[in-house]
Amino acid sequence: MTGQNGDHHAKFRAFGNGSRKNEERVVRKDWAKMKAWDAIVIGGGHNGLVNACYLQRAGLDVLVVEKNDWVGGAATSRELTPGFLYSNCSYVCSLFRPEIMRDLELPRFGLQVISYEGGAVFTRDGDYLANYRDHDAHRREFARFSKRDAEAYDRYARDVTRQCRFIQPLLMRTAPDPTSLRPRDLGELLYLGKKFAGLSAQEMALTLRFWTMSISEFLDEYFETDVIKANFALSGIIGTALGPMSPGTAYVLLHHYMGEVDGSVGAWGYARGGMGAVTKALAASFKASGGTIRIGAEVDHVLVQRGKAKGVVLAGGEEIYGKLVVSNADVKRTFLKLVEEKELPDIFLRRVKNFKIRGSSGKVNIALDSLPEFPALPKDSPVYRGDMHFTDSMERMERAYDDWKAGRWSADPFLDMVIPTTLDPTMAPPGKHFMSCFVQYAPPKVNGREWTDADRDGFAESVIAQIAEYSPGFRDRIVHMEVRTPREIEAEVGLTEGNIFQGELTFDQLLFNRPVPGYAQYRSPLSGLYMCGSSTHPGGGVMGAPGRNAAAEILRDLAKSTSHMSPAHDVI
Amino acid sequence: MAQATRKKPVAKIAGAAVSTRIAAQSHFRTLRLGTPLQPRIDALAKTQDWYNWAGYRAPHSLWDEELEYFAIRSQAALFDISPMTKYRIEGPDAEALLNRVTLRDVTKLKSGRVHYTAWCDDEGFVLDDGTLFRLSPSHFRLCSQERHLPWLLDSAVGFDVIVEEETEAVAGLALQGPTSFAVLRDAGFAGVEKLKIFDLADFPHDGGTVTVSRTGFTGDLGYELFVPADKALSLWDRLMTSGEPRGIRAIGYTALNRARLEAGLIVANADFTTAEHAIRADRLRMPDEIGLGFMIDLEKGHFNGRRAILEARAKRKLRYVLVGLEIEGNIPAEHAIVYHRKAQEVGLVSAAMWSPMAKRNIAIASLARPYGDTMVEDLWVEIYAMRELQYQKLMKRAKVVARPFIKLDRRTANPPADF
Amino acid sequence: MTSFDAIVIGGGHNGLVAAATLAKAGRKVLVLEAGSEVGGAARTEEFAPGFRASSIAHLLNRLHPDVVKTLELEKHGLQFGRADFMPSVALSKDGPPLVLHGAYGEVLTGASSSEQSAWKELRAQLLRYAGILKPFLSRRPPDLTGMSLLETASLGQTALALKKLGKEDMRDFLRVLLMNVADLLDEQLADIRLKGLLAFDATLGSHLGPRSPTSLLGLYYRLAGETGGAAGAQVLPQGGMGAVVAAIRASVEKVGVTIRTSTPVAKIIVEKGRAVGVALDNGEVLRASTIVSAINPATTFLDLVGPREIDTGFVRKVKNIRMKGDAAKLNLALDRPPQFSGVDAAGHRSRLVIAPSPDHVERAFNPCKYGEFSPEPVMEITLPSLADPSLAPVGACVLSAVVQYAPYQLKEGWDAGKPKFLKAVMAQLESHAPGIGKSVVHAELLTPADIETRYRMPGGHWHHGELQADQMLVSRPVSGWSGYDTPVEGLFLAGAGSHPGGGVSGAPGLNAARRIIAMKG
C-alpha cells in the first residue's frame, strides 16, 4: 500500500479487503509514507467529474471515488437490455455550460450534442399543439388555437430572454454572502446590484415579479389558451415538488430556459450516445489529464480529524487520505450520512436538516421494437424527434401535483417523453427505439410508507396507460422497461429522495441560500471539505456549473491559478 | 397496486372548430408559404432568389435587381405586398381606438384617405410604424411590418370595435413608377385619375372590389391595391396585360429597398428595433429618436405613450436622432460606424446606397444626441468595403442632409402624369 | 357651490383616513361614498331582526399607530389595553383546544412544555422578522429607478436593522422570507393544532395554501400589525367594527371634512392627462385639483377613468391584478350561545379557529384552484354578542365567521353552490359545536360574489388585490405605479389595493395623503 505519485496502475488496483483494524495499523505505521491525494472527489456524477477535471488540470493529483461500477451519477447511458442504451436518469442536454465543454476538451473525448426538433402536447380532442423550431411555423401552429396567442409569443419570448440574460452570467459565479463584509462578497453584491440597476424600470419590475410568481399566473399575462399555457408551464415544474400554480415556479421555468445548444439559448438537445456520453467524455478528459477514478468504491464516511477533512473511509473500511475532500453528493447525504453530527456546528446541522430535497419525479425507460404511432400526429411530423406531452391543461397539471401532496403518485401524470433514437441511431438496433419518459409526480414515500414493488408497477401502469391512450398498440411494442421511482433513483444514484436537482429550486434555496445560508460558497464548516453537487449554486440539471465554481473556490483557497478556467461567455 | 389510474379518455368526436383546427395541422410541411400571387411570381422568378418575409417566400429579385430598380423609376413595377401584416379595425369606436393607439390625429384622417403613422408603448417606445387606411368612417385597415394583435385587442378594452387580423385574407400589390397611373387607367380603373396622394377608393374587379390607394414605398408616382385573396391572380393579370405596352415589370425587395432609401423612408427592424422585439433596453426608440416626432399630436387627447413622450421632451431625455447622411465618394456605407472627428463613435448607419437618381452616396443613420441634432459638423463614417477577401477601410466625411434624398414632382402631381 | 381642494372617492376606512390627514394639512376635502353610510366593509350591520354583526372585517388587529395618532382616535373612544386582547383558540375535534393568549400567544396553553418553548422561540423570531418589515408599512415603496436620498436612507435603515439581527439571524431571515409557512412550521413545531392555526392565519384572505411558496409573508403581514402597542394583538371592539369607523368618522368630521353618502361616482373627469373632477351618477359634476380614489384600483381605472385616458400597458397591468377572493363571511343568528366542545367560557369569547392541521388547510385550498369550494372549510369564528350583548336579542347569540376557501368564480355558479357550501360550513361547525345547527334562527352567508356586489369590491377580495409577493411593495397595485400617484396627474390611489394592502389599518390612506401633501397636490 505504498502507491506513488503517478503510479496509476497501483491506484486502480482493488485495495479493499483488509479489515479496518489492519488499515488502522497501516495508518499508524506508515503515516508518513501513506499516499495522500491532493483531492478526493466523492461521487462520479457530472459535477464531481467537472470538479475533478478542473482540479487535476490545475496540477492537483485527484482521485474520484464512485460507489457504482460505472461513473456518471444521474448522467449515464446503460445497456439494460441487449442492444439498447438507456439514458436512464437525465435524458436531454441544454444546461451543460459550453465553457466547461471547451475547457475540458469534451468534444475531443467524444461528446456531441444534437439539437432536437421541438415537440408537442397532445390534446384530448384528438389534436396536438406542436412547438416548431421555425419561428413562423411556430406562430402558425399557435394560431390554429388562438390568433392572439400566436402573436403574443414574441413578447413572451422577449421578456423571458431578458430574464435569462440577467441570470445567465450569475451561473458561473459564486453567490455572494450578504452578511459578509469581505471585499469579495461586497464586490459580488455590487455586481448583482449593478446588473440589476442596469435593467430598465420595466425589466426590474418583471424581475422582481418573476422570482415570486407562479408559472400559471405569469403565463396568464401573455396567453389565453389553456393548452398553450400548459405547453410552456411544464418547464416550470420539471424536477420540482411544486405545481404550476405555486409561486416561484416562474423561476423554475427560467432555470430550464437558460441553457443553450451551441449559442442557441433555450434550445435543448440529445447527447449522442445518451447522457452517459457527457460523463464518459468527462471521465476520459479527467484520466487523460492524469486523474484517477475508482469505481465500486462507496464512501462510508469522511475521515475527520480535529475539524479537518483528511480523507474518506470506504464501505469496506479502507481509508484513503486526501488533503481535501470534495463531495458531489447532495448536502443531506454529505453531512447527515458521511460526516458525524458531532463534527458539525448545530446551526449548520439544523439548516442542512431543513434543506428541502423532495422526491417528486420518476422515470420510465422503455425499449421499443418499433417507432410508436400516434394517430393524432402525422407520420412525417418532426414532433417524433422532439419531446411529447399529454398534459393539455393547467388544471390537469396542478391536479397531478395535488396527488403528490397527498402522498400518492399522480393518477393522471405529467410526462416528458422523448425518443432520442429518432436522432441518435447509436442507442438502439436499427429500426428499434429507446424511449425516455420523465414522470411527475412521484412522492418519495407512498402514503407515508416506503415504495413497494407493487406500487412501482402501479406507477408504471399510470404512465403506460397514458401513452397507450394516444398510441394504440403501444404496449405490444415494448421489449423491455425500466421503472424508476424515487426509491430506485435514490438507491442507485444516491440522490436523496430521488430528487434530480439535489434540492428544491425555491427562493429560500437559491443563490446565497443554496444549499444553506452561510455556506453557499462551496465550503463547509469542516476545513478541507467542499461541496460541488447540484445542492449548491446554481442548482440542478446537467449543467456542470456547481462543479466548476467549486473548483474555482478550492483553487482560490490553495492559492492556485484558475487560468485554465474560461470565464463565463459574454452575454451581449 | 395501491392506487387506481384515473381515466382521461381521449375524446373521439370532435366539434367543427376542432376539425377545422386539425385540418390546419399540415402547415408544418410548408415552412415558407406562398402568397395568393405566388403562381405568377414563381413563373417570373428567374433568379430564384428568395427570402423569408414574415413566413412567406418572397423574392429578393426576380431577374436582375439593378434593372428591377430602374423599372420602378422608369416604367411601372409590380411588387407583391401580401405578406404585410393587416388588421381590420371596425366599429363605432374604431376612430377613437386608433386615436388612442397611434400618434397622429385620426379624427383628421378623412374617409377615403391614408396616413403614415406609428404607435408606442407606455414608455413612449415605438412598437411599429405603418399605414392606416380609412376605408369608411368606421372601418380602418392598419398595415405594418410586425404583428400586434394582443396589443390592439388589449387597447380595445372599453371600445366598441372589432379588431381582426386579415393578413391572409387580403392580398396586396404595389404598382409603382411613372407609368403606374396610365397602367391603371388602361386597365379600366375608371376615375383613378381623381386619386390624389394618400387618397383611396374602391373599384370593381372580377365581381368583387379592389381598394386602390395612391400610396407607396418608393417616393415615386404609385399605387397600392388590396383585394380579397381569391381575386389576386386576376388582378395581377389585369395589370400585367394593360401594363405590357408601358413596360410593366414584376420586381423583388432589393429594388424596392433602394427606392425607399432614396425616398428617405425607414423600415422597422432595419432602421430601428421595434419595442416588442428589443431584448436590450438601450435599443428602444422614441418617435423623436427615429424621425417620427412629426406624427406626435399633443392636442388630440390621450394616446399611448403621451405621458412618457412629453416627459422625455421636457426633461431632455431623448438620446438618439435618426438622420439622413450624404457621404463622400460612392462606396455604400451600410452598417458603418459614424464618428465625430474621426475619433468618437457616435452612431451607426442602418441603410446606405449610391443613389442613381440623386447621384449621391446616401445613408440613413442613428446617432447619439447631440450628434446629428445640434452637432452636425465633422462627422465621418468608417466604411469596411470587402474587396476580394480584404477590407478596404475608408474614412469618409458625412454630411447631415434632409430626407427624402430625392423629391419627384410626379409623385404628387395632379392629375397624375400620363407617361 | 363650495369648492374643494381634494375629492376622496370611497368612504371606507382608508378613504376617511386619507381625507382626515389631508384636511389636517389644510386641504378642503370632500368624501363621496356610494353606500348609505361610510365604513365600507368595516361596518356593523343588522343581518337579521335584532342581530347585528361586523360586515366583513370582524376583528381589529392592525390599525396603524400613526393613524391612531394622526386622527387622535384614542380621544374618539378607540383605546385598547392588554385586557382587551383577544386570545385565539385552535379547536380540535378529538382533544382539548390549544390557546394563544395575549398578543398572539405570549402565553400558550394546551400544548406540551416542549411545544411551549418551541413556540416561544418561533414567536420571538417571527416578531423579530416582522419587525424588520414593519417600517415599510408606513412608507411609500421605494422607487427603484430613481431613488431619492430619503428613500435610500430609509432602505439603509432597513439594512441596519437587518445587521442588528446578527449574522445568523439575518441569514435565517433572508432564507425564510419567501418560504412557505408549512415548511417553517414543520421545521420548528410539532403540534398540528398550533401549526394548523398558524397556517390558517398565514393564508387567510389569500389564494394560497400553507404549502404555497411565499405563504409565510401572510403571517409576517399579520404580525407587522399591532394593537394597543402590542404586535400581533387582536381586539373585538365594543359595538363591532362599526365602532372603529364611528371613531374615525368623528375624527374626520372634527377636522372639517365634508362627507356625502349615497353619492356614487360615475366618472373621474380627465382633461389633457389630468384629473380635474368627478361626475356623479346623477350627472352632477364636482371639480377639484386632487382626486383621491380609495376604492379598488381596477374600478378606478377601468370604470371611472376609463381605458381611453390611460396607456394600454397600464390597462394590461391593472387587468392583471389578481383579485379573486376566496374568503366568505358567515353571520349566524342563534337563539342561544353555542357550546364548542372542550372550550370554556373565556374560550368562547376568543377567536375560535377551525384549522386542524396545515395539511387540512392545504386540502381545503386545493379545490379552489379549480373553482370548487372546500368540502371541509377552515374558518375563524367570533361570538361578538357574548362581550357586547347589544348585538343580539337577550339570550340569543351572534356568530360571525370568516370561512375559506370559497372561490369567487365557482364553476357551478354560486346560485347553485351557495346552499351546498353553507351545508359544508354548518357541518364543520356542528362537528365542533354539536347542536349549533338547531339553534340557527337565520344564516347569512356572503360569498365573494356577494361581497363584490354588496361592498363594491371586485372579486369580493378584501385586499383589493391578492396580497402575494408579486403584488406587494413596488408591485402594488402595479409595477411602476406603487407610490400612490398614477399615470393620470392629480389622481391618487389610497385604498387597500395600494401598498401595504388590506385589513383595517388605514395605512394606505395615510401614506397616500402624506404623498399628496409632499407633492403639494
PDB file of N, CA, C and O in Angstrom, chain A residues 155 177 179 201 204-205 208-209 212-213 217 247 350-351 354 356 358 395 398-399 402 405 507-508 513 518, chain C residues 144-145 163 167-168 171-172 174-175 178-179 183 187 213 316 320 322 362 366 369-370 372 411 470 474 479:
ATOM      1  N   ARG A 155     -43.592  38.695 -27.568  1.00  0.00           N
ATOM      2  CA  ARG A 155     -43.408  39.484 -26.350  1.00  0.00           C
ATOM      3  C   ARG A 155     -43.013  38.571 -25.188  1.00  0.00           C
ATOM      4  O   ARG A 155     -42.139  38.904 -24.383  1.00  0.00           O
ATOM      5  N   ASP A 177     -22.065  36.377  -0.093  1.00  0.00           N
ATOM      6  CA  ASP A 177     -22.673  36.234   1.224  1.00  0.00           C
ATOM      7  C   ASP A 177     -23.131  37.620   1.662  1.00  0.00           C
ATOM      8  O   ASP A 177     -22.317  38.496   1.935  1.00  0.00           O
ATOM      9  N   THR A 179     -24.230  38.709   4.286  1.00  0.00           N
ATOM     10  CA  THR A 179     -23.937  39.121   5.660  1.00  0.00           C
ATOM     11  C   THR A 179     -22.446  39.423   5.833  1.00  0.00           C
ATOM     12  O   THR A 179     -22.023  39.845   6.893  1.00  0.00           O
ATOM     13  N   ALA A 201     -36.534  50.061 -16.022  1.00  0.00           N
ATOM     14  CA  ALA A 201     -37.536  50.009 -14.949  1.00  0.00           C
ATOM     15  C   ALA A 201     -38.490  48.842 -15.172  1.00  0.00           C
ATOM     16  O   ALA A 201     -38.854  48.124 -14.245  1.00  0.00           O
ATOM     17  N   MET A 204     -36.789  45.580 -14.316  1.00  0.00           N
ATOM     18  CA  MET A 204     -36.654  45.425 -12.867  1.00  0.00           C
ATOM     19  C   MET A 204     -37.943  44.896 -12.281  1.00  0.00           C
ATOM     20  O   MET A 204     -37.949  43.957 -11.494  1.00  0.00           O
ATOM     21  N   ALA A 205     -39.030  45.535 -12.693  1.00  0.00           N
ATOM     22  CA  ALA A 205     -40.335  45.128 -12.172  1.00  0.00           C
ATOM     23  C   ALA A 205     -40.601  43.675 -12.529  1.00  0.00           C
ATOM     24  O   ALA A 205     -41.035  42.887 -11.699  1.00  0.00           O
ATOM     25  N   LEU A 208     -38.460  41.306 -10.398  1.00  0.00           N
ATOM     26  CA  LEU A 208     -38.966  41.151  -9.038  1.00  0.00           C
ATOM     27  C   LEU A 208     -40.158  40.211  -9.008  1.00  0.00           C
ATOM     28  O   LEU A 208     -40.300  39.373  -8.129  1.00  0.00           O
ATOM     29  N   ARG A 209     -41.019  40.366  -9.990  1.00  0.00           N
ATOM     30  CA  ARG A 209     -42.211  39.539 -10.011  1.00  0.00           C
ATOM     31  C   ARG A 209     -41.884  38.125 -10.457  1.00  0.00           C
ATOM     32  O   ARG A 209     -42.426  37.156  -9.946  1.00  0.00           O
ATOM     33  N   THR A 212     -41.086  35.491  -7.927  1.00  0.00           N
ATOM     34  CA  THR A 212     -42.071  35.087  -6.935  1.00  0.00           C
ATOM     35  C   THR A 212     -43.388  34.607  -7.541  1.00  0.00           C
ATOM     36  O   THR A 212     -44.242  34.125  -6.831  1.00  0.00           O
ATOM     37  N   MET A 213     -43.553  34.733  -8.829  1.00  0.00           N
ATOM     38  CA  MET A 213     -44.832  34.368  -9.423  1.00  0.00           C
ATOM     39  C   MET A 213     -44.928  32.884  -9.705  1.00  0.00           C
ATOM     40  O   MET A 213     -43.919  32.208  -9.844  1.00  0.00           O
ATOM     41  N   GLU A 217     -49.657  31.983 -13.334  1.00  0.00           N
ATOM     42  CA  GLU A 217     -50.014  33.404 -13.340  1.00  0.00           C
ATOM     43  C   GLU A 217     -49.169  34.178 -14.351  1.00  0.00           C
ATOM     44  O   GLU A 217     -49.651  35.074 -15.032  1.00  0.00           O
ATOM     45  N   PRO A 247     -46.428  29.745  -6.369  1.00  0.00           N
ATOM     46  CA  PRO A 247     -45.488  30.853  -6.572  1.00  0.00           C
ATOM     47  C   PRO A 247     -44.052  30.316  -6.631  1.00  0.00           C
ATOM     48  O   PRO A 247     -43.728  29.336  -5.960  1.00  0.00           O
ATOM     49  N   ARG A 350     -28.719  22.080  11.715  1.00  0.00           N
ATOM     50  CA  ARG A 350     -30.138  22.414  11.657  1.00  0.00           C
ATOM     51  C   ARG A 350     -30.515  22.852  10.244  1.00  0.00           C
ATOM     52  O   ARG A 350     -31.532  22.422   9.691  1.00  0.00           O
ATOM     53  N   ARG A 351     -29.680  23.677   9.661  1.00  0.00           N
ATOM     54  CA  ARG A 351     -30.003  24.183   8.321  1.00  0.00           C
ATOM     55  C   ARG A 351     -29.929  23.080   7.274  1.00  0.00           C
ATOM     56  O   ARG A 351     -30.719  23.063   6.336  1.00  0.00           O
ATOM     57  N   ASN A 354     -32.957  21.140   7.501  1.00  0.00           N
ATOM     58  CA  ASN A 354     -34.088  21.895   6.964  1.00  0.00           C
ATOM     59  C   ASN A 354     -34.025  22.090   5.454  1.00  0.00           C
ATOM     60  O   ASN A 354     -34.949  22.628   4.863  1.00  0.00           O
ATOM     61  N   LYS A 356     -34.582  21.472   1.788  1.00  0.00           N
ATOM     62  CA  LYS A 356     -35.658  20.679   1.212  1.00  0.00           C
ATOM     63  C   LYS A 356     -35.184  19.965  -0.047  1.00  0.00           C
ATOM     64  O   LYS A 356     -34.889  20.588  -1.064  1.00  0.00           O
ATOM     65  N   ARG A 358     -36.841  17.168  -2.245  1.00  0.00           N
ATOM     66  CA  ARG A 358     -38.113  16.451  -2.293  1.00  0.00           C
ATOM     67  C   ARG A 358     -38.210  15.611  -3.537  1.00  0.00           C
ATOM     68  O   ARG A 358     -38.154  16.133  -4.647  1.00  0.00           O
ATOM     69  N   GLU A 395     -55.091  22.706 -15.251  1.00  0.00           N
ATOM     70  CA  GLU A 395     -55.765  22.010 -14.151  1.00  0.00           C
ATOM     71  C   GLU A 395     -55.254  20.578 -14.014  1.00  0.00           C
ATOM     72  O   GLU A 395     -54.979  20.110 -12.914  1.00  0.00           O
ATOM     73  N   GLU A 398     -51.877  20.698 -12.389  1.00  0.00           N
ATOM     74  CA  GLU A 398     -51.938  21.036 -10.970  1.00  0.00           C
ATOM     75  C   GLU A 398     -52.534  19.879 -10.164  1.00  0.00           C
ATOM     76  O   GLU A 398     -52.074  19.590  -9.063  1.00  0.00           O
ATOM     77  N   ARG A 399     -53.514  19.226 -10.730  1.00  0.00           N
ATOM     78  CA  ARG A 399     -54.115  18.095 -10.013  1.00  0.00           C
ATOM     79  C   ARG A 399     -53.108  16.957  -9.841  1.00  0.00           C
ATOM     80  O   ARG A 399     -53.129  16.232  -8.841  1.00  0.00           O
ATOM     81  N   ASP A 402     -51.454  17.830  -6.798  1.00  0.00           N
ATOM     82  CA  ASP A 402     -52.275  17.578  -5.601  1.00  0.00           C
ATOM     83  C   ASP A 402     -52.114  16.124  -5.142  1.00  0.00           C
ATOM     84  O   ASP A 402     -52.053  15.849  -3.945  1.00  0.00           O
ATOM     85  N   LYS A 405     -48.953  15.877  -3.232  1.00  0.00           N
ATOM     86  CA  LYS A 405     -49.055  16.469  -1.889  1.00  0.00           C
ATOM     87  C   LYS A 405     -49.724  15.491  -0.931  1.00  0.00           C
ATOM     88  O   LYS A 405     -49.422  15.467   0.252  1.00  0.00           O
ATOM     89  N   PHE A 507     -36.954  29.992  -3.696  1.00  0.00           N
ATOM     90  CA  PHE A 507     -36.091  31.130  -3.400  1.00  0.00           C
ATOM     91  C   PHE A 507     -35.289  30.934  -2.118  1.00  0.00           C
ATOM     92  O   PHE A 507     -34.150  31.374  -2.019  1.00  0.00           O
ATOM     93  N   ASP A 508     -35.883  30.227  -1.149  1.00  0.00           N
ATOM     94  CA  ASP A 508     -35.166  30.007   0.103  1.00  0.00           C
ATOM     95  C   ASP A 508     -33.981  29.073  -0.088  1.00  0.00           C
ATOM     96  O   ASP A 508     -33.221  28.838   0.850  1.00  0.00           O
ATOM     97  N   ASN A 513     -28.604  31.337  -0.468  1.00  0.00           N
ATOM     98  CA  ASN A 513     -29.272  30.391   0.431  1.00  0.00           C
ATOM     99  C   ASN A 513     -29.006  28.938   0.039  1.00  0.00           C
ATOM    100  O   ASN A 513     -29.519  28.025   0.670  1.00  0.00           O
ATOM    101  N   GLY A 518     -24.839  30.924   4.703  1.00  0.00           N
ATOM    102  CA  GLY A 518     -23.526  30.922   5.345  1.00  0.00           C
ATOM    103  C   GLY A 518     -22.554  29.943   4.698  1.00  0.00           C
ATOM    104  O   GLY A 518     -21.341  30.050   4.885  1.00  0.00           O
TER     105      GLY A 518
ATOM    106  N   LEU C 144     -37.541  52.225  -7.593  1.00  0.00           N
ATOM    107  CA  LEU C 144     -36.309  51.539  -7.970  1.00  0.00           C
ATOM    108  C   LEU C 144     -35.471  52.298  -8.982  1.00  0.00           C
ATOM    109  O   LEU C 144     -34.255  52.204  -9.005  1.00  0.00           O
ATOM    110  N   THR C 145     -36.124  53.055  -9.820  1.00  0.00           N
ATOM    111  CA  THR C 145     -35.375  53.635 -10.928  1.00  0.00           C
ATOM    112  C   THR C 145     -34.636  54.907 -10.530  1.00  0.00           C
ATOM    113  O   THR C 145     -33.577  55.184 -11.037  1.00  0.00           O
ATOM    114  N   LYS C 163     -28.751  44.131   9.987  1.00  0.00           N
ATOM    115  CA  LYS C 163     -27.426  43.894  10.571  1.00  0.00           C
ATOM    116  C   LYS C 163     -27.548  43.665  12.069  1.00  0.00           C
ATOM    117  O   LYS C 163     -26.861  42.817  12.642  1.00  0.00           O
ATOM    118  N   LYS C 167     -25.524  38.040  12.398  1.00  0.00           N
ATOM    119  CA  LYS C 167     -25.252  37.327  11.167  1.00  0.00           C
ATOM    120  C   LYS C 167     -26.196  36.140  10.935  1.00  0.00           C
ATOM    121  O   LYS C 167     -26.806  36.011   9.882  1.00  0.00           O
ATOM    122  N   GLU C 168     -26.295  35.281  11.929  1.00  0.00           N
ATOM    123  CA  GLU C 168     -27.055  34.049  11.719  1.00  0.00           C
ATOM    124  C   GLU C 168     -28.547  34.332  11.596  1.00  0.00           C
ATOM    125  O   GLU C 168     -29.236  33.747  10.765  1.00  0.00           O
ATOM    126  N   ARG C 171     -29.240  35.697   8.263  1.00  0.00           N
ATOM    127  CA  ARG C 171     -29.238  34.640   7.254  1.00  0.00           C
ATOM    128  C   ARG C 171     -30.569  33.911   7.252  1.00  0.00           C
ATOM    129  O   ARG C 171     -31.131  33.628   6.194  1.00  0.00           O
ATOM    130  N   ASP C 172     -31.054  33.611   8.445  1.00  0.00           N
ATOM    131  CA  ASP C 172     -32.337  32.915   8.510  1.00  0.00           C
ATOM    132  C   ASP C 172     -33.456  33.798   7.954  1.00  0.00           C
ATOM    133  O   ASP C 172     -34.342  33.322   7.257  1.00  0.00           O
ATOM    134  N   LEU C 174     -33.247  36.022   5.636  1.00  0.00           N
ATOM    135  CA  LEU C 174     -33.186  36.020   4.177  1.00  0.00           C
ATOM    136  C   LEU C 174     -33.622  34.678   3.594  1.00  0.00           C
ATOM    137  O   LEU C 174     -34.144  34.603   2.496  1.00  0.00           O
ATOM    138  N   ARG C 175     -33.385  33.627   4.350  1.00  0.00           N
ATOM    139  CA  ARG C 175     -33.792  32.317   3.849  1.00  0.00           C
ATOM    140  C   ARG C 175     -35.311  32.164   3.887  1.00  0.00           C
ATOM    141  O   ARG C 175     -35.934  31.753   2.914  1.00  0.00           O
ATOM    142  N   LEU C 178     -39.265  34.259   1.713  1.00  0.00           N
ATOM    143  CA  LEU C 178     -40.231  33.876   0.684  1.00  0.00           C
ATOM    144  C   LEU C 178     -40.633  32.407   0.790  1.00  0.00           C
ATOM    145  O   LEU C 178     -41.082  31.798  -0.166  1.00  0.00           O
ATOM    146  N   MET C 179     -40.470  31.865   1.977  1.00  0.00           N
ATOM    147  CA  MET C 179     -40.752  30.447   2.149  1.00  0.00           C
ATOM    148  C   MET C 179     -42.248  30.194   2.316  1.00  0.00           C
ATOM    149  O   MET C 179     -43.023  31.112   2.528  1.00  0.00           O
ATOM    150  N   ASP C 183     -43.608  24.648   5.724  1.00  0.00           N
ATOM    151  CA  ASP C 183     -42.248  24.156   5.932  1.00  0.00           C
ATOM    152  C   ASP C 183     -41.636  24.758   7.177  1.00  0.00           C
ATOM    153  O   ASP C 183     -40.980  24.069   7.961  1.00  0.00           O
ATOM    154  N   GLU C 187     -40.413  22.812  10.486  1.00  0.00           N
ATOM    155  CA  GLU C 187     -39.037  22.878  10.972  1.00  0.00           C
ATOM    156  C   GLU C 187     -38.991  23.114  12.479  1.00  0.00           C
ATOM    157  O   GLU C 187     -38.074  22.702  13.158  1.00  0.00           O
ATOM    158  N   PRO C 213     -45.254  28.372  -1.831  1.00  0.00           N
ATOM    159  CA  PRO C 213     -44.135  29.255  -1.510  1.00  0.00           C
ATOM    160  C   PRO C 213     -44.633  30.686  -1.305  1.00  0.00           C
ATOM    161  O   PRO C 213     -45.617  31.091  -1.930  1.00  0.00           O
ATOM    162  N   ARG C 316     -53.313  46.849 -19.175  1.00  0.00           N
ATOM    163  CA  ARG C 316     -52.915  45.449 -19.051  1.00  0.00           C
ATOM    164  C   ARG C 316     -52.518  45.117 -17.618  1.00  0.00           C
ATOM    165  O   ARG C 316     -52.960  44.130 -17.045  1.00  0.00           O
ATOM    166  N   ASN C 320     -54.363  42.706 -14.972  1.00  0.00           N
ATOM    167  CA  ASN C 320     -53.636  41.541 -14.476  1.00  0.00           C
ATOM    168  C   ASN C 320     -53.546  41.466 -12.956  1.00  0.00           C
ATOM    169  O   ASN C 320     -53.013  40.495 -12.422  1.00  0.00           O
ATOM    170  N   ARG C 322     -54.406  40.304  -9.702  1.00  0.00           N
ATOM    171  CA  ARG C 322     -55.256  39.170  -9.306  1.00  0.00           C
ATOM    172  C   ARG C 322     -56.067  39.576  -8.084  1.00  0.00           C
ATOM    173  O   ARG C 322     -55.513  39.965  -7.062  1.00  0.00           O
ATOM    174  N   GLU C 362     -54.328  22.903   3.640  1.00  0.00           N
ATOM    175  CA  GLU C 362     -53.876  22.705   2.264  1.00  0.00           C
ATOM    176  C   GLU C 362     -54.949  21.962   1.458  1.00  0.00           C
ATOM    177  O   GLU C 362     -55.238  22.314   0.317  1.00  0.00           O
ATOM    178  N   ASN C 366     -56.948  23.179  -2.009  1.00  0.00           N
ATOM    179  CA  ASN C 366     -56.888  22.517  -3.324  1.00  0.00           C
ATOM    180  C   ASN C 366     -58.077  22.803  -4.243  1.00  0.00           C
ATOM    181  O   ASN C 366     -57.872  23.259  -5.373  1.00  0.00           O
ATOM    182  N   LYS C 369     -58.545  26.065  -6.432  1.00  0.00           N
ATOM    183  CA  LYS C 369     -57.734  26.301  -7.634  1.00  0.00           C
ATOM    184  C   LYS C 369     -58.534  25.977  -8.891  1.00  0.00           C
ATOM    185  O   LYS C 369     -58.221  26.442  -9.979  1.00  0.00           O
ATOM    186  N   TYR C 370     -59.528  25.126  -8.714  1.00  0.00           N
ATOM    187  CA  TYR C 370     -60.304  24.679  -9.875  1.00  0.00           C
ATOM    188  C   TYR C 370     -61.728  25.198  -9.846  1.00  0.00           C
ATOM    189  O   TYR C 370     -62.614  24.663 -10.502  1.00  0.00           O
ATOM    190  N   GLU C 372     -63.769  25.240  -7.222  1.00  0.00           N
ATOM    191  CA  GLU C 372     -64.665  24.461  -6.353  1.00  0.00           C
ATOM    192  C   GLU C 372     -64.438  24.920  -4.914  1.00  0.00           C
ATOM    193  O   GLU C 372     -63.336  25.330  -4.565  1.00  0.00           O
ATOM    194  N   LYS C 411     -67.213  27.205 -10.218  1.00  0.00           N
ATOM    195  CA  LYS C 411     -67.506  26.605 -11.526  1.00  0.00           C
ATOM    196  C   LYS C 411     -69.010  26.423 -11.737  1.00  0.00           C
ATOM    197  O   LYS C 411     -69.539  26.729 -12.791  1.00  0.00           O
ATOM    198  N   ASP C 470     -45.644  38.943  -5.429  1.00  0.00           N
ATOM    199  CA  ASP C 470     -45.542  39.649  -6.709  1.00  0.00           C
ATOM    200  C   ASP C 470     -46.557  40.773  -6.828  1.00  0.00           C
ATOM    201  O   ASP C 470     -46.611  41.447  -7.853  1.00  0.00           O
ATOM    202  N   VAL C 474     -43.243  47.369  -4.325  1.00  0.00           N
ATOM    203  CA  VAL C 474     -43.114  48.097  -5.593  1.00  0.00           C
ATOM    204  C   VAL C 474     -44.027  47.549  -6.682  1.00  0.00           C
ATOM    205  O   VAL C 474     -44.166  48.154  -7.734  1.00  0.00           O
ATOM    206  N   SER C 479     -46.641  47.464 -11.000  1.00  0.00           N
ATOM    207  CA  SER C 479     -45.259  47.916 -11.026  1.00  0.00           C
ATOM    208  C   SER C 479     -45.157  49.246 -11.764  1.00  0.00           C
ATOM    209  O   SER C 479     -45.872  49.488 -12.722  1.00  0.00           O
TER     210      SER C 479
END
